[in-house]
PDB file of N, CA and C in Angstrom:
ATOM      1  N   GLU A   1    -136.451 -50.576 150.054  1.00 84.00           N
ATOM      2  CA  GLU A   1    -136.332 -51.482 148.932  1.00 84.00           C
ATOM      3  C   GLU A   1    -134.910 -51.385 148.372  1.00 84.00           C
ATOM      4  N   THR A   2    -134.331 -52.501 148.040  1.00 89.00           N
ATOM      5  CA  THR A   2    -132.990 -52.554 147.481  1.00 89.00           C
ATOM      6  C   THR A   2    -133.072 -52.839 145.993  1.00 89.00           C
ATOM      7  N   LEU A   3    -132.393 -52.042 145.218  1.00 80.00           N
ATOM      8  CA  LEU A   3    -132.339 -52.262 143.773  1.00 80.00           C
ATOM      9  C   LEU A   3    -130.989 -52.859 143.420  1.00 80.00           C
ATOM     10  N   LYS A   4    -130.978 -53.830 142.531  1.00 84.00           N
ATOM     11  CA  LYS A   4    -129.736 -54.439 142.069  1.00 84.00           C
ATOM     12  C   LYS A   4    -129.665 -54.282 140.556  1.00 84.00           C
ATOM     13  N   PHE A   5    -128.499 -53.893 140.084  1.00 79.00           N
ATOM     14  CA  PHE A   5    -128.321 -53.706 138.654  1.00 79.00           C
ATOM     15  C   PHE A   5    -126.840 -53.707 138.333  1.00 79.00           C
ATOM     16  N   LYS A   6    -126.515 -53.983 137.063  1.00 76.00           N
ATOM     17  CA  LYS A   6    -125.122 -53.951 136.634  1.00 76.00           C
ATOM     18  C   LYS A   6    -124.683 -52.533 136.313  1.00 76.00           C
ATOM     19  N   LYS A   7    -125.558 -51.771 135.682  1.00 67.00           N
ATOM     20  CA  LYS A   7    -125.259 -50.382 135.339  1.00 67.00           C
ATOM     21  C   LYS A   7    -126.501 -49.547 135.597  1.00 67.00           C
ATOM     22  N   ALA A   8    -126.273 -48.280 135.939  1.00 69.00           N
ATOM     23  CA  ALA A   8    -127.408 -47.400 136.198  1.00 69.00           C
ATOM     24  C   ALA A   8    -127.048 -45.970 135.814  1.00 69.00           C
ATOM     25  N   VAL A   9    -128.069 -45.230 135.469  1.00 64.00           N
ATOM     26  CA  VAL A   9    -127.937 -43.798 135.244  1.00 64.00           C
ATOM     27  C   VAL A   9    -128.882 -43.123 136.224  1.00 64.00           C
ATOM     28  N   ILE A  10    -128.356 -42.203 136.986  1.00 67.00           N
ATOM     29  CA  ILE A  10    -129.198 -41.434 137.897  1.00 67.00           C
ATOM     30  C   ILE A  10    -129.381 -40.063 137.254  1.00 67.00           C
ATOM     31  N   ALA A  11    -130.549 -39.865 136.684  1.00 63.00           N
ATOM     32  CA  ALA A  11    -130.861 -38.607 136.013  1.00 63.00           C
ATOM     33  C   ALA A  11    -131.800 -37.825 136.913  1.00 63.00           C
ATOM     34  N   SER A  12    -131.223 -37.122 137.851  1.00 63.00           N
ATOM     35  CA  SER A  12    -132.020 -36.432 138.860  1.00 63.00           C
ATOM     36  C   SER A  12    -132.518 -35.074 138.385  1.00 63.00           C
ATOM     37  N   GLY A  13    -132.068 -34.673 137.217  1.00 65.00           N
ATOM     38  CA  GLY A  13    -132.489 -33.375 136.702  1.00 65.00           C
ATOM     39  C   GLY A  13    -131.682 -32.263 137.327  1.00 65.00           C
ATOM     40  N   GLY A  14    -131.926 -31.098 136.886  1.00 71.00           N
ATOM     41  CA  GLY A  14    -131.218 -29.948 137.411  1.00 71.00           C
ATOM     42  C   GLY A  14    -131.900 -28.679 136.947  1.00 71.00           C
ATOM     43  N   ARG A  15    -131.481 -27.613 137.486  1.00 76.00           N
ATOM     44  CA  ARG A  15    -132.034 -26.316 137.098  1.00 76.00           C
ATOM     45  C   ARG A  15    -130.926 -25.495 136.470  1.00 76.00           C
ATOM     46  N   PRO A  16    -131.262 -24.793 135.398  1.00 79.00           N
ATOM     47  CA  PRO A  16    -130.246 -23.937 134.796  1.00 79.00           C
ATOM     48  C   PRO A  16    -129.942 -22.756 135.705  1.00 79.00           C
ATOM     49  N   SER A  17    -128.725 -22.294 135.644  1.00 80.00           N
ATOM     50  CA  SER A  17    -128.385 -21.083 136.391  1.00 80.00           C
ATOM     51  C   SER A  17    -128.124 -19.973 135.386  1.00 80.00           C
ATOM     52  N   VAL A  18    -128.623 -18.812 135.684  1.00 83.00           N
ATOM     53  CA  VAL A  18    -128.426 -17.650 134.822  1.00 83.00           C
ATOM     54  C   VAL A  18    -127.276 -16.848 135.412  1.00 83.00           C
ATOM     55  N   PRO A  19    -126.164 -16.770 134.684  1.00 84.00           N
ATOM     56  CA  PRO A  19    -124.995 -16.078 135.231  1.00 84.00           C
ATOM     57  C   PRO A  19    -125.216 -14.583 135.345  1.00 84.00           C
ATOM     58  N   ASN A  20    -124.466 -13.962 136.199  1.00 86.00           N
ATOM     59  CA  ASN A  20    -124.556 -12.519 136.401  1.00 86.00           C
ATOM     60  C   ASN A  20    -123.690 -11.824 135.345  1.00 86.00           C
ATOM     61  N   VAL A  21    -124.243 -11.713 134.149  1.00 85.00           N
ATOM     62  CA  VAL A  21    -123.550 -11.072 133.030  1.00 85.00           C
ATOM     63  C   VAL A  21    -124.211  -9.715 132.804  1.00 85.00           C
ATOM     64  N   PRO A  22    -123.429  -8.649 132.807  1.00 88.00           N
ATOM     65  CA  PRO A  22    -124.025  -7.320 132.599  1.00 88.00           C
ATOM     66  C   PRO A  22    -124.859  -7.275 131.308  1.00 88.00           C
ATOM     67  N   GLY A  23    -126.091  -6.812 131.444  1.00 89.00           N
ATOM     68  CA  GLY A  23    -126.993  -6.665 130.304  1.00 89.00           C
ATOM     69  C   GLY A  23    -127.811  -7.889 129.976  1.00 89.00           C
ATOM     70  N   LEU A  24    -127.485  -9.048 130.556  1.00 87.00           N
ATOM     71  CA  LEU A  24    -128.208 -10.275 130.208  1.00 87.00           C
ATOM     72  C   LEU A  24    -129.674 -10.208 130.606  1.00 87.00           C
ATOM     73  N   LYS A  25    -129.954  -9.653 131.779  1.00 85.00           N
ATOM     74  CA  LYS A  25    -131.349  -9.589 132.229  1.00 85.00           C
ATOM     75  C   LYS A  25    -132.223  -8.762 131.296  1.00 85.00           C
ATOM     76  N   GLU A  26    -131.620  -7.793 130.591  1.00 90.00           N
ATOM     77  CA  GLU A  26    -132.376  -6.944 129.666  1.00 90.00           C
ATOM     78  C   GLU A  26    -132.445  -7.550 128.253  1.00 90.00           C
ATOM     79  N   ALA A  27    -131.633  -8.541 127.987  1.00 86.00           N
ATOM     80  CA  ALA A  27    -131.587  -9.148 126.654  1.00 86.00           C
ATOM     81  C   ALA A  27    -132.581 -10.304 126.574  1.00 86.00           C
ATOM     82  N   PRO A  28    -133.027 -10.619 125.376  1.00 83.00           N
ATOM     83  CA  PRO A  28    -133.899 -11.789 125.247  1.00 83.00           C
ATOM     84  C   PRO A  28    -133.057 -13.064 125.367  1.00 83.00           C
ATOM     85  N   TYR A  29    -133.297 -13.836 126.419  1.00 87.00           N
ATOM     86  CA  TYR A  29    -132.576 -15.095 126.587  1.00 87.00           C
ATOM     87  C   TYR A  29    -133.554 -16.161 127.044  1.00 87.00           C
ATOM     88  N   THR A  30    -133.123 -17.385 126.909  1.00 89.00           N
ATOM     89  CA  THR A  30    -133.902 -18.505 127.411  1.00 89.00           C
ATOM     90  C   THR A  30    -132.933 -19.508 128.022  1.00 89.00           C
ATOM     91  N   THR A  31    -133.463 -20.496 128.679  1.00 87.00           N
ATOM     92  CA  THR A  31    -132.648 -21.565 129.248  1.00 87.00           C
ATOM     93  C   THR A  31    -133.081 -22.882 128.616  1.00 87.00           C
ATOM     94  N   ASN A  32    -132.371 -23.941 128.943  1.00 84.00           N
ATOM     95  CA  ASN A  32    -132.720 -25.244 128.382  1.00 84.00           C
ATOM     96  C   ASN A  32    -134.129 -25.690 128.777  1.00 84.00           C
ATOM     97  N   GLU A  33    -134.679 -25.135 129.847  1.00 83.00           N
ATOM     98  CA  GLU A  33    -136.036 -25.526 130.263  1.00 83.00           C
ATOM     99  C   GLU A  33    -137.098 -25.099 129.253  1.00 83.00           C
ATOM    100  N   ALA A  34    -136.887 -23.981 128.576  1.00 85.00           N
ATOM    101  CA  ALA A  34    -137.911 -23.457 127.665  1.00 85.00           C
ATOM    102  C   ALA A  34    -137.446 -23.394 126.213  1.00 85.00           C
ATOM    103  N   LEU A  35    -136.248 -23.851 125.943  1.00 86.00           N
ATOM    104  CA  LEU A  35    -135.668 -23.684 124.614  1.00 86.00           C
ATOM    105  C   LEU A  35    -136.510 -24.323 123.518  1.00 86.00           C
ATOM    106  N   PHE A  36    -137.067 -25.481 123.784  1.00 82.00           N
ATOM    107  CA  PHE A  36    -137.838 -26.164 122.749  1.00 82.00           C
ATOM    108  C   PHE A  36    -139.285 -25.684 122.670  1.00 82.00           C
ATOM    109  N   ASN A  37    -139.609 -24.650 123.424  1.00 87.00           N
ATOM    110  CA  ASN A  37    -140.931 -24.030 123.318  1.00 87.00           C
ATOM    111  C   ASN A  37    -140.917 -22.813 122.402  1.00 87.00           C
ATOM    112  N   LEU A  38    -139.754 -22.481 121.847  1.00 89.00           N
ATOM    113  CA  LEU A  38    -139.663 -21.319 120.953  1.00 89.00           C
ATOM    114  C   LEU A  38    -140.577 -21.526 119.753  1.00 89.00           C
ATOM    115  N   GLN A  39    -141.230 -20.474 119.324  1.00 90.00           N
ATOM    116  CA  GLN A  39    -142.130 -20.535 118.175  1.00 90.00           C
ATOM    117  C   GLN A  39    -141.411 -20.256 116.863  1.00 90.00           C
ATOM    118  N   VAL A  40    -140.261 -19.584 116.943  1.00 92.00           N
ATOM    119  CA  VAL A  40    -139.491 -19.206 115.759  1.00 92.00           C
ATOM    120  C   VAL A  40    -138.045 -19.621 115.978  1.00 92.00           C
ATOM    121  N   LEU A  41    -137.439 -20.193 114.957  1.00 93.00           N
ATOM    122  CA  LEU A  41    -136.033 -20.575 115.042  1.00 93.00           C
ATOM    123  C   LEU A  41    -135.176 -19.325 115.079  1.00 93.00           C
ATOM    124  N   PRO A  42    -134.353 -19.147 116.115  1.00 93.00           N
ATOM    125  CA  PRO A  42    -133.496 -17.961 116.156  1.00 93.00           C
ATOM    126  C   PRO A  42    -132.414 -18.067 115.071  1.00 93.00           C
ATOM    127  N   PRO A  43    -132.164 -16.980 114.333  1.00 96.00           N
ATOM    128  CA  PRO A  43    -131.129 -17.044 113.298  1.00 96.00           C
ATOM    129  C   PRO A  43    -129.730 -17.200 113.897  1.00 96.00           C
ATOM    130  N   ARG A  44    -129.535 -16.659 115.095  1.00 96.00           N
ATOM    131  CA  ARG A  44    -128.247 -16.731 115.788  1.00 96.00           C
ATOM    132  C   ARG A  44    -128.501 -17.079 117.246  1.00 96.00           C
ATOM    133  N   MET A  45    -127.528 -17.777 117.831  1.00 95.00           N
ATOM    134  CA  MET A  45    -127.666 -18.159 119.232  1.00 95.00           C
ATOM    135  C   MET A  45    -126.271 -18.225 119.857  1.00 95.00           C
ATOM    136  N   VAL A  46    -126.144 -17.655 121.048  1.00 94.00           N
ATOM    137  CA  VAL A  46    -124.926 -17.781 121.837  1.00 94.00           C
ATOM    138  C   VAL A  46    -125.272 -18.604 123.060  1.00 94.00           C
ATOM    139  N   ILE A  47    -124.475 -19.624 123.306  1.00 94.00           N
ATOM    140  CA  ILE A  47    -124.697 -20.490 124.458  1.00 94.00           C
ATOM    141  C   ILE A  47    -123.564 -20.250 125.440  1.00 94.00           C
ATOM    142  N   LEU A  48    -123.930 -19.911 126.671  1.00 92.00           N
ATOM    143  CA  LEU A  48    -122.941 -19.664 127.727  1.00 92.00           C
ATOM    144  C   LEU A  48    -122.626 -20.977 128.418  1.00 92.00           C
ATOM    145  N   GLY A  49    -121.406 -21.438 128.274  1.00 90.00           N
ATOM    146  CA  GLY A  49    -120.984 -22.671 128.921  1.00 90.00           C
ATOM    147  C   GLY A  49    -120.962 -23.836 127.955  1.00 90.00           C
ATOM    148  N   ALA A  50    -120.197 -24.858 128.328  1.00 92.00           N
ATOM    149  CA  ALA A  50    -120.007 -25.990 127.436  1.00 92.00           C
ATOM    150  C   ALA A  50    -120.194 -27.319 128.154  1.00 92.00           C
ATOM    151  N   GLY A  51    -121.177 -27.352 129.063  1.00 88.00           N
ATOM    152  CA  GLY A  51    -121.526 -28.624 129.689  1.00 88.00           C
ATOM    153  C   GLY A  51    -122.260 -29.500 128.685  1.00 88.00           C
ATOM    154  N   VAL A  52    -122.557 -30.710 129.081  1.00 87.00           N
ATOM    155  CA  VAL A  52    -123.163 -31.642 128.136  1.00 87.00           C
ATOM    156  C   VAL A  52    -124.534 -31.175 127.647  1.00 87.00           C
ATOM    157  N   ILE A  53    -125.339 -30.577 128.498  1.00 87.00           N
ATOM    158  CA  ILE A  53    -126.648 -30.086 128.058  1.00 87.00           C
ATOM    159  C   ILE A  53    -126.471 -28.915 127.096  1.00 87.00           C
ATOM    160  N   ALA A  54    -125.544 -28.019 127.398  1.00 91.00           N
ATOM    161  CA  ALA A  54    -125.284 -26.881 126.511  1.00 91.00           C
ATOM    162  C   ALA A  54    -124.832 -27.360 125.144  1.00 91.00           C
ATOM    163  N   LEU A  55    -123.963 -28.357 125.102  1.00 93.00           N
ATOM    164  CA  LEU A  55    -123.476 -28.864 123.819  1.00 93.00           C
ATOM    165  C   LEU A  55    -124.576 -29.585 123.055  1.00 93.00           C
ATOM    166  N   GLU A  56    -125.440 -30.262 123.769  1.00 91.00           N
ATOM    167  CA  GLU A  56    -126.584 -30.912 123.131  1.00 91.00           C
ATOM    168  C   GLU A  56    -127.492 -29.866 122.475  1.00 91.00           C
ATOM    169  N   MET A  57    -127.777 -28.799 123.196  1.00 91.00           N
ATOM    170  CA  MET A  57    -128.608 -27.733 122.643  1.00 91.00           C
ATOM    171  C   MET A  57    -127.910 -27.047 121.465  1.00 91.00           C
ATOM    172  N   ALA A  58    -126.605 -26.857 121.576  1.00 95.00           N
ATOM    173  CA  ALA A  58    -125.843 -26.213 120.503  1.00 95.00           C
ATOM    174  C   ALA A  58    -125.947 -27.018 119.221  1.00 95.00           C
ATOM    175  N   GLN A  59    -125.702 -28.312 119.305  1.00 95.00           N
ATOM    176  CA  GLN A  59    -125.752 -29.130 118.095  1.00 95.00           C
ATOM    177  C   GLN A  59    -127.159 -29.181 117.529  1.00 95.00           C
ATOM    178  N   CYS A  60    -128.127 -29.322 118.388  1.00 92.00           N
ATOM    179  CA  CYS A  60    -129.516 -29.397 117.944  1.00 92.00           C
ATOM    180  C   CYS A  60    -129.896 -28.160 117.139  1.00 92.00           C
ATOM    181  N   PHE A  61    -129.637 -26.979 117.685  1.00 93.00           N
ATOM    182  CA  PHE A  61    -130.038 -25.757 116.995  1.00 93.00           C
ATOM    183  C   PHE A  61    -129.165 -25.460 115.777  1.00 93.00           C
ATOM    184  N   ALA A  62    -127.918 -25.875 115.808  1.00 95.00           N
ATOM    185  CA  ALA A  62    -127.077 -25.728 114.622  1.00 95.00           C
ATOM    186  C   ALA A  62    -127.635 -26.590 113.493  1.00 95.00           C
ATOM    187  N   LEU A  63    -128.051 -27.799 113.809  1.00 94.00           N
ATOM    188  CA  LEU A  63    -128.628 -28.668 112.786  1.00 94.00           C
ATOM    189  C   LEU A  63    -129.979 -28.155 112.300  1.00 94.00           C
ATOM    190  N   PHE A  64    -130.722 -27.458 113.165  1.00 93.00           N
ATOM    191  CA  PHE A  64    -131.975 -26.829 112.740  1.00 93.00           C
ATOM    192  C   PHE A  64    -131.719 -25.672 111.781  1.00 93.00           C
ATOM    193  N   GLY A  65    -130.511 -25.062 111.858  1.00 95.00           N
ATOM    194  CA  GLY A  65    -130.186 -23.963 110.959  1.00 95.00           C
ATOM    195  C   GLY A  65    -129.762 -22.670 111.634  1.00 95.00           C
ATOM    196  N   SER A  66    -129.741 -22.623 112.959  1.00 96.00           N
ATOM    197  CA  SER A  66    -129.272 -21.419 113.652  1.00 96.00           C
ATOM    198  C   SER A  66    -127.742 -21.355 113.584  1.00 96.00           C
ATOM    199  N   GLN A  67    -127.204 -20.139 113.572  1.00 98.00           N
ATOM    200  CA  GLN A  67    -125.760 -19.952 113.718  1.00 98.00           C
ATOM    201  C   GLN A  67    -125.490 -19.972 115.220  1.00 98.00           C
ATOM    202  N   VAL A  68    -124.778 -20.986 115.685  1.00 97.00           N
ATOM    203  CA  VAL A  68    -124.594 -21.199 117.119  1.00 97.00           C
ATOM    204  C   VAL A  68    -123.128 -21.001 117.492  1.00 97.00           C
ATOM    205  N   THR A  69    -122.904 -20.189 118.523  1.00 97.00           N
ATOM    206  CA  THR A  69    -121.576 -19.999 119.092  1.00 97.00           C
ATOM    207  C   THR A  69    -121.636 -20.368 120.561  1.00 97.00           C
ATOM    208  N   VAL A  70    -120.711 -21.219 120.994  1.00 97.00           N
ATOM    209  CA  VAL A  70    -120.622 -21.640 122.390  1.00 97.00           C
ATOM    210  C   VAL A  70    -119.445 -20.912 123.029  1.00 97.00           C
ATOM    211  N   LEU A  71    -119.719 -20.197 124.121  1.00 95.00           N
ATOM    212  CA  LEU A  71    -118.666 -19.521 124.873  1.00 95.00           C
ATOM    213  C   LEU A  71    -118.152 -20.459 125.955  1.00 95.00           C
ATOM    214  N   VAL A  72    -116.857 -20.751 125.918  1.00 94.00           N
ATOM    215  CA  VAL A  72    -116.244 -21.717 126.828  1.00 94.00           C
ATOM    216  C   VAL A  72    -115.204 -20.992 127.669  1.00 94.00           C
ATOM    217  N   ARG A  73    -115.290 -21.086 128.976  1.00 91.00           N
ATOM    218  CA  ARG A  73    -114.304 -20.440 129.852  1.00 91.00           C
ATOM    219  C   ARG A  73    -112.912 -21.043 129.680  1.00 91.00           C
ATOM    220  N   ALA A  74    -112.850 -22.349 129.586  1.00 92.00           N
ATOM    221  CA  ALA A  74    -111.565 -23.059 129.495  1.00 92.00           C
ATOM    222  C   ALA A  74    -110.987 -22.915 128.088  1.00 92.00           C
ATOM    223  N   ASN A  75    -109.816 -23.500 127.886  1.00 92.00           N
ATOM    224  CA  ASN A  75    -109.161 -23.457 126.579  1.00 92.00           C
ATOM    225  C   ASN A  75    -109.491 -24.661 125.715  1.00 92.00           C
ATOM    226  N   LYS A  76    -110.136 -25.671 126.329  1.00 92.00           N
ATOM    227  CA  LYS A  76    -110.553 -26.878 125.613  1.00 92.00           C
ATOM    228  C   LYS A  76    -111.839 -27.378 126.256  1.00 92.00           C
ATOM    229  N   LEU A  77    -112.614 -28.157 125.516  1.00 94.00           N
ATOM    230  CA  LEU A  77    -113.821 -28.750 126.079  1.00 94.00           C
ATOM    231  C   LEU A  77    -113.453 -29.671 127.242  1.00 94.00           C
ATOM    232  N   PHE A  78    -114.233 -29.620 128.283  1.00 90.00           N
ATOM    233  CA  PHE A  78    -114.134 -30.474 129.468  1.00 90.00           C
ATOM    234  C   PHE A  78    -112.821 -30.328 130.230  1.00 90.00           C
ATOM    235  N   GLU A  79    -112.034 -29.306 129.906  1.00 87.00           N
ATOM    236  CA  GLU A  79    -110.765 -29.087 130.600  1.00 87.00           C
ATOM    237  C   GLU A  79    -110.978 -28.833 132.084  1.00 87.00           C
ATOM    238  N   SER A  80    -112.001 -28.051 132.425  1.00 82.00           N
ATOM    239  CA  SER A  80    -112.236 -27.722 133.832  1.00 82.00           C
ATOM    240  C   SER A  80    -112.714 -28.925 134.638  1.00 82.00           C
ATOM    241  N   LYS A  81    -113.209 -29.952 133.959  1.00 80.00           N
ATOM    242  CA  LYS A  81    -113.690 -31.170 134.634  1.00 80.00           C
ATOM    243  C   LYS A  81    -112.663 -32.291 134.550  1.00 80.00           C
ATOM    244  N   GLN A  82    -111.459 -31.981 134.087  1.00 84.00           N
ATOM    245  CA  GLN A  82    -110.408 -32.970 133.893  1.00 84.00           C
ATOM    246  C   GLN A  82    -110.889 -34.119 133.007  1.00 84.00           C
ATOM    247  N   GLY A  83    -111.626 -33.748 131.948  1.00 85.00           N
ATOM    248  CA  GLY A  83    -112.145 -34.748 131.025  1.00 85.00           C
ATOM    249  C   GLY A  83    -111.072 -35.292 130.100  1.00 85.00           C
ATOM    250  N   ASP A  84    -111.425 -36.301 129.369  1.00 90.00           N
ATOM    251  CA  ASP A  84    -110.516 -36.962 128.436  1.00 90.00           C
ATOM    252  C   ASP A  84    -110.220 -36.019 127.268  1.00 90.00           C
ATOM    253  N   PRO A  85    -108.964 -35.574 127.115  1.00 91.00           N
ATOM    254  CA  PRO A  85    -108.634 -34.615 126.056  1.00 91.00           C
ATOM    255  C   PRO A  85    -108.893 -35.151 124.658  1.00 91.00           C
ATOM    256  N   GLU A  86    -108.640 -36.431 124.447  1.00 94.00           N
ATOM    257  CA  GLU A  86    -108.863 -37.015 123.113  1.00 94.00           C
ATOM    258  C   GLU A  86    -110.357 -37.031 122.784  1.00 94.00           C
ATOM    259  N   ALA A  87    -111.169 -37.421 123.745  1.00 92.00           N
ATOM    260  CA  ALA A  87    -112.621 -37.427 123.534  1.00 92.00           C
ATOM    261  C   ALA A  87    -113.133 -36.006 123.311  1.00 92.00           C
ATOM    262  N   ALA A  88    -112.579 -35.047 124.037  1.00 93.00           N
ATOM    263  CA  ALA A  88    -112.993 -33.650 123.871  1.00 93.00           C
ATOM    264  C   ALA A  88    -112.678 -33.153 122.469  1.00 93.00           C
ATOM    265  N   GLU A  89    -111.519 -33.516 121.942  1.00 95.00           N
ATOM    266  CA  GLU A  89    -111.156 -33.105 120.572  1.00 95.00           C
ATOM    267  C   GLU A  89    -112.092 -33.719 119.544  1.00 95.00           C
ATOM    268  N   ILE A  90    -112.400 -34.986 119.720  1.00 96.00           N
ATOM    269  CA  ILE A  90    -113.317 -35.661 118.790  1.00 96.00           C
ATOM    270  C   ILE A  90    -114.688 -35.012 118.843  1.00 96.00           C
ATOM    271  N   LEU A  91    -115.168 -34.757 120.043  1.00 95.00           N
ATOM    272  CA  LEU A  91    -116.485 -34.134 120.203  1.00 95.00           C
ATOM    273  C   LEU A  91    -116.503 -32.742 119.593  1.00 95.00           C
ATOM    274  N   GLN A  92    -115.475 -31.964 119.840  1.00 97.00           N
ATOM    275  CA  GLN A  92    -115.410 -30.618 119.262  1.00 97.00           C
ATOM    276  C   GLN A  92    -115.427 -30.682 117.741  1.00 97.00           C
ATOM    277  N   ARG A  93    -114.633 -31.566 117.179  1.00 97.00           N
ATOM    278  CA  ARG A  93    -114.570 -31.698 115.724  1.00 97.00           C
ATOM    279  C   ARG A  93    -115.940 -32.063 115.139  1.00 97.00           C
ATOM    280  N   GLU A  94    -116.623 -32.998 115.782  1.00 96.00           N
ATOM    281  CA  GLU A  94    -117.941 -33.414 115.294  1.00 96.00           C
ATOM    282  C   GLU A  94    -118.979 -32.300 115.434  1.00 96.00           C
ATOM    283  N   LEU A  95    -118.921 -31.575 116.543  1.00 97.00           N
ATOM    284  CA  LEU A  95    -119.851 -30.458 116.719  1.00 97.00           C
ATOM    285  C   LEU A  95    -119.583 -29.364 115.685  1.00 97.00           C
ATOM    286  N   GLU A  96    -118.325 -29.113 115.402  1.00 97.00           N
ATOM    287  CA  GLU A  96    -117.991 -28.112 114.375  1.00 97.00           C
ATOM    288  C   GLU A  96    -118.496 -28.551 113.004  1.00 97.00           C
ATOM    289  N   LYS A  97    -118.444 -29.846 112.717  1.00 97.00           N
ATOM    290  CA  LYS A  97    -119.010 -30.359 111.457  1.00 97.00           C
ATOM    291  C   LYS A  97    -120.517 -30.095 111.391  1.00 97.00           C
ATOM    292  N   SER A  98    -121.167 -30.071 112.559  1.00 95.00           N
ATOM    293  CA  SER A  98    -122.609 -29.790 112.639  1.00 95.00           C
ATOM    294  C   SER A  98    -122.910 -28.306 112.515  1.00 95.00           C
ATOM    295  N   GLY A  99    -121.848 -27.474 112.535  1.00 97.00           N
ATOM    296  CA  GLY A  99    -122.050 -26.036 112.406  1.00 97.00           C
ATOM    297  C   GLY A  99    -121.892 -25.250 113.691  1.00 97.00           C
ATOM    298  N   VAL A 100    -121.481 -25.895 114.767  1.00 98.00           N
ATOM    299  CA  VAL A 100    -121.290 -25.212 116.047  1.00 98.00           C
ATOM    300  C   VAL A 100    -119.927 -24.525 116.037  1.00 98.00           C
ATOM    301  N   HIS A 101    -119.889 -23.264 116.462  1.00 98.00           N
ATOM    302  CA  HIS A 101    -118.645 -22.506 116.586  1.00 98.00           C
ATOM    303  C   HIS A 101    -118.314 -22.367 118.067  1.00 98.00           C
ATOM    304  N   PHE A 102    -117.024 -22.309 118.387  1.00 97.00           N
ATOM    305  CA  PHE A 102    -116.577 -22.192 119.774  1.00 97.00           C
ATOM    306  C   PHE A 102    -115.700 -20.966 119.947  1.00 97.00           C
ATOM    307  N   LEU A 103    -115.854 -20.303 121.087  1.00 96.00           N
ATOM    308  CA  LEU A 103    -114.937 -19.251 121.529  1.00 96.00           C
ATOM    309  C   LEU A 103    -114.391 -19.702 122.875  1.00 96.00           C
ATOM    310  N   PHE A 104    -113.111 -20.089 122.880  1.00 95.00           N
ATOM    311  CA  PHE A 104    -112.478 -20.593 124.096  1.00 95.00           C
ATOM    312  C   PHE A 104    -111.828 -19.461 124.876  1.00 95.00           C
ATOM    313  N   GLY A 105    -111.686 -19.668 126.181  1.00 92.00           N
ATOM    314  CA  GLY A 105    -111.086 -18.652 127.046  1.00 92.00           C
ATOM    315  C   GLY A 105    -111.985 -17.453 127.229  1.00 92.00           C
ATOM    316  N   SER A 106    -113.300 -17.678 127.148  1.00 82.00           N
ATOM    317  CA  SER A 106    -114.285 -16.596 127.251  1.00 82.00           C
ATOM    318  C   SER A 106    -114.663 -16.359 128.704  1.00 82.00           C
ATOM    319  N   THR A 107    -113.963 -15.416 129.328  1.00 74.00           N
ATOM    320  CA  THR A 107    -114.260 -15.143 130.746  1.00 74.00           C
ATOM    321  C   THR A 107    -114.819 -13.754 130.962  1.00 74.00           C
ATOM    322  N   LYS A 108    -114.799 -12.915 129.958  1.00 62.00           N
ATOM    323  CA  LYS A 108    -115.299 -11.556 130.143  1.00 62.00           C
ATOM    324  C   LYS A 108    -116.315 -11.216 129.096  1.00 62.00           C
TER     325      LYS A 108
END
């Protein structure tokens, strides 16, 4: 079957990856798959990575009232993906207004 359209979004889904961070396996953590199943709002949350899903979760929980810090490997949002620097600055500013904090250059 052939589909014709002017614009499309292919949302094929994905699986979160748990990085090999010393001590993470022993710490209480969750992924985006189970995040909205939490029974209690965490007072603090650290999000590893700054992809679009991570930023969505960061803003959501910051607006719920958690203190959220996003650890970003790069020095700016979307830098590693060669994203639009102006859009990244606007997005960062808006997320910070929502209460999201960023730590850039977080590789260790």
